GROMACS .gro file of C-alpha atoms in nm:
model
  142
    1MET     CA    1  -0.438   1.508  -0.486
    2ASN     CA    2  -0.619   1.443  -0.159
    3THR     CA    3  -0.386   1.429   0.142
    4ARG     CA    4  -0.507   1.076   0.213
    5THR     CA    5  -0.441   0.921  -0.125
    6TRP     CA    6  -0.262   0.597  -0.202
    7ILE     CA    7  -0.085   0.532  -0.531
    8ILE     CA    8  -0.128   0.160  -0.599
    9PHE     CA    9   0.050  -0.049  -0.861
   10PRO     CA   10  -0.136  -0.379  -0.921
   11ASP     CA   11  -0.045  -0.670  -1.147
   12GLU     CA   12  -0.142  -1.034  -1.200
   13SER     CA   13   0.063  -1.341  -1.280
   14GLY     CA   14  -0.009  -1.707  -1.346
   15ILE     CA   15   0.161  -1.980  -1.148
   16SER     CA   16   0.178  -2.353  -1.210
   17GLN     CA   17   0.232  -2.650  -0.983
   18LEU     CA   18   0.426  -2.840  -1.247
   19PRO     CA   19   0.796  -2.887  -1.175
   20GLN     CA   20   1.042  -2.684  -1.372
   21ILE     CA   21   1.230  -2.857  -1.652
   22ARG     CA   22   1.589  -2.928  -1.551
   23ARG     CA   23   1.888  -3.084  -1.718
   24THR     CA   24   2.009  -3.423  -1.610
   25CYS     CA   25   2.275  -3.670  -1.715
   26SER     CA   26   2.225  -4.000  -1.894
   27PRO     CA   27   2.424  -4.230  -2.119
   28ARG     CA   28   2.462  -4.105  -2.476
   29GLY     CA   29   2.162  -4.194  -2.689
   30ARG     CA   30   1.929  -4.256  -2.392
   31THR     CA   31   1.713  -3.953  -2.333
   32PRO     CA   32   1.608  -3.948  -1.967
   33LEU     CA   33   1.239  -3.938  -1.887
   34LEU     CA   34   1.156  -3.751  -1.568
   35ARG     CA   35   0.814  -3.835  -1.426
   36HIS     CA   36   0.600  -3.646  -1.180
   37ARG     CA   37   0.259  -3.719  -1.030
   38LEU     CA   38   0.110  -3.372  -1.064
   39ASN     CA   39  -0.182  -3.284  -1.288
   40TRP     CA   40  -0.173  -2.958  -1.477
   41LYS     CA   41  -0.311  -2.710  -1.228
   42ARG     CA   42  -0.289  -2.340  -1.271
   43ALA     CA   43  -0.350  -2.062  -1.027
   44SER     CA   44  -0.328  -1.689  -1.056
   45MET     CA   45  -0.195  -1.433  -0.815
   46ALA     CA   46  -0.268  -1.062  -0.801
   47GLY     CA   47  -0.028  -0.835  -0.621
   48ALA     CA   48  -0.063  -0.467  -0.536
   49LEU     CA   49   0.200  -0.234  -0.396
   50GLY     CA   50   0.068   0.087  -0.244
   51HIS     CA   51   0.259   0.401  -0.151
   52HIS     CA   52   0.104   0.692   0.033
   53SER     CA   53   0.128   1.005  -0.181
   54THR     CA   54   0.209   1.252   0.097
   55ASP     CA   55   0.317   1.054   0.403
   56PRO     CA   56   0.620   0.828   0.337
   57HIS     CA   57   0.624   0.730   0.706
   58ARG     CA   58   0.310   0.526   0.651
   59GLY     CA   59   0.526   0.275   0.463
   60ALA     CA   60   0.448   0.064   0.161
   61HIS     CA   61   0.155  -0.176   0.166
   62LEU     CA   62   0.189  -0.503  -0.024
   63CYS     CA   63  -0.112  -0.728  -0.066
   64PHE     CA   64  -0.172  -1.051  -0.256
   65HIS     CA   65  -0.476  -1.238  -0.377
   66LEU     CA   66  -0.471  -1.601  -0.496
   67LYS     CA   67  -0.733  -1.787  -0.698
   68PRO     CA   68  -0.755  -2.106  -0.903
   69GLY     CA   69  -0.760  -2.054  -1.279
   70SER     CA   70  -0.725  -1.711  -1.435
   71TYR     CA   71  -0.853  -1.365  -1.352
   72ASP     CA   72  -1.134  -1.214  -1.553
   73THR     CA   73  -1.310  -0.881  -1.504
   74ALA     CA   74  -1.539  -1.016  -1.230
   75GLY     CA   75  -1.241  -1.166  -1.046
   76LEU     CA   76  -1.047  -0.840  -1.064
   77ILE     CA   77  -1.347  -0.643  -0.939
   78GLU     CA   78  -1.361  -0.883  -0.642
   79VAL     CA   79  -0.993  -0.808  -0.572
   80LEU     CA   80  -1.062  -0.434  -0.588
   81GLU     CA   81  -1.357  -0.472  -0.347
   82GLN     CA   82  -1.121  -0.641  -0.100
   83MET     CA   83  -0.860  -0.372  -0.163
   84LYS     CA   84  -1.117  -0.106  -0.071
   85VAL     CA   85  -1.157  -0.273   0.270
   86PHE     CA   86  -0.778  -0.310   0.307
   87TYR     CA   87  -0.725   0.063   0.247
   88ARG     CA   88  -1.027   0.146   0.466
   89GLY     CA   89  -1.196   0.343   0.192
   90GLU     CA   90  -0.916   0.600   0.162
   91ARG     CA   91  -0.870   0.754  -0.182
   92ALA     CA   92  -0.659   0.550  -0.421
   93VAL     CA   93  -0.510   0.598  -0.764
   94LEU     CA   94  -0.468   0.262  -0.937
   95VAL     CA   95  -0.187   0.265  -1.196
   96ARG     CA   96  -0.252  -0.030  -1.431
   97ASP     CA   97  -0.115  -0.174  -1.751
   98GLY     CA   98  -0.322  -0.214  -2.068
   99LEU     CA   99  -0.456  -0.567  -2.007
  100SER     CA  100  -0.801  -0.587  -2.164
  101THR     CA  101  -0.974  -0.693  -1.839
  102HIS     CA  102  -0.835  -0.383  -1.668
  103TRP     CA  103  -1.012  -0.159  -1.917
  104SER     CA  104  -1.319  -0.363  -2.012
  105ARG     CA  105  -1.657  -0.194  -2.033
  106ALA     CA  106  -1.771  -0.368  -1.712
  107MET     CA  107  -1.454  -0.263  -1.525
  108ARG     CA  108  -1.486   0.099  -1.635
  109ALA     CA  109  -1.856   0.103  -1.537
  110TRP     CA  110  -1.775  -0.041  -1.194
  111ALA     CA  111  -1.485   0.204  -1.140
  112ALA     CA  112  -1.706   0.501  -1.239
  113GLU     CA  113  -1.932   0.418  -0.940
  114GLN     CA  114  -1.640   0.418  -0.694
  115ASP     CA  115  -1.580   0.751  -0.521
  116TRP     CA  116  -1.255   0.627  -0.362
  117LEU     CA  117  -1.087   0.507  -0.682
  118THR     CA  118  -0.922   0.670  -0.982
  119LEU     CA  119  -0.774   0.461  -1.266
  120GLU     CA  120  -0.460   0.562  -1.453
  121ARG     CA  121  -0.297   0.373  -1.738
  122LEU     CA  122   0.071   0.289  -1.777
  123PRO     CA  123   0.229   0.347  -2.119
  124ALA     CA  124   0.231   0.045  -2.350
  125TYR     CA  125   0.533  -0.187  -2.322
  126ALA     CA  126   0.662  -0.034  -2.000
  127PRO     CA  127   0.669  -0.312  -1.738
  128GLU     CA  128   0.970  -0.145  -1.575
  129LEU     CA  129   0.734   0.129  -1.450
  130ASN     CA  130   0.533  -0.117  -1.237
  131PRO     CA  131   0.728  -0.231  -0.928
  132VAL     CA  132   0.505  -0.540  -0.888
  133GLU     CA  133   0.647  -0.678  -1.215
  134LEU     CA  134   0.978  -0.719  -1.029
  135LEU     CA  135   0.809  -0.947  -0.774
  136TRP     CA  136   0.712  -1.198  -1.042
  137SER     CA  137   1.067  -1.216  -1.175
  138SER     CA  138   1.235  -1.251  -0.834
  139PRO     CA  139   1.366  -1.599  -0.754
  140ILE     CA  140   1.209  -1.760  -0.449
  141ARG     CA  141   1.468  -1.842  -0.186
  142ALA     CA  142   1.396  -2.102   0.077
   0.00000   0.00000   0.00000
């Protein structure tokens, strides 16, 4: 491995602006109706956690990307283009899960043209191997 190589764990998650469903109290037989004024809006967030392969003193790098709607191959390529700038073109090994957009024909063709990037695949059904998965499950504390 090159001495200037980052190992990067990316992942995506969907987020919604709708309030969470909560329990409430009401008289027996009268189901409460909780109203909100929000329309169904969905956004997606991509996160990437990078660790330098040979220099732990460089620290971990955490980056996020937000967009309305969902990610597709073109959207993920845009994220990777921004990641290339973030890591200043240093070599990177991207360790990804098996999501179809991660391994689409267009994504593999784009990645083959990148001299700074190597793609590696996580085993199936192994979210515990990707540290970014833990970010999505962490409760937000205000």
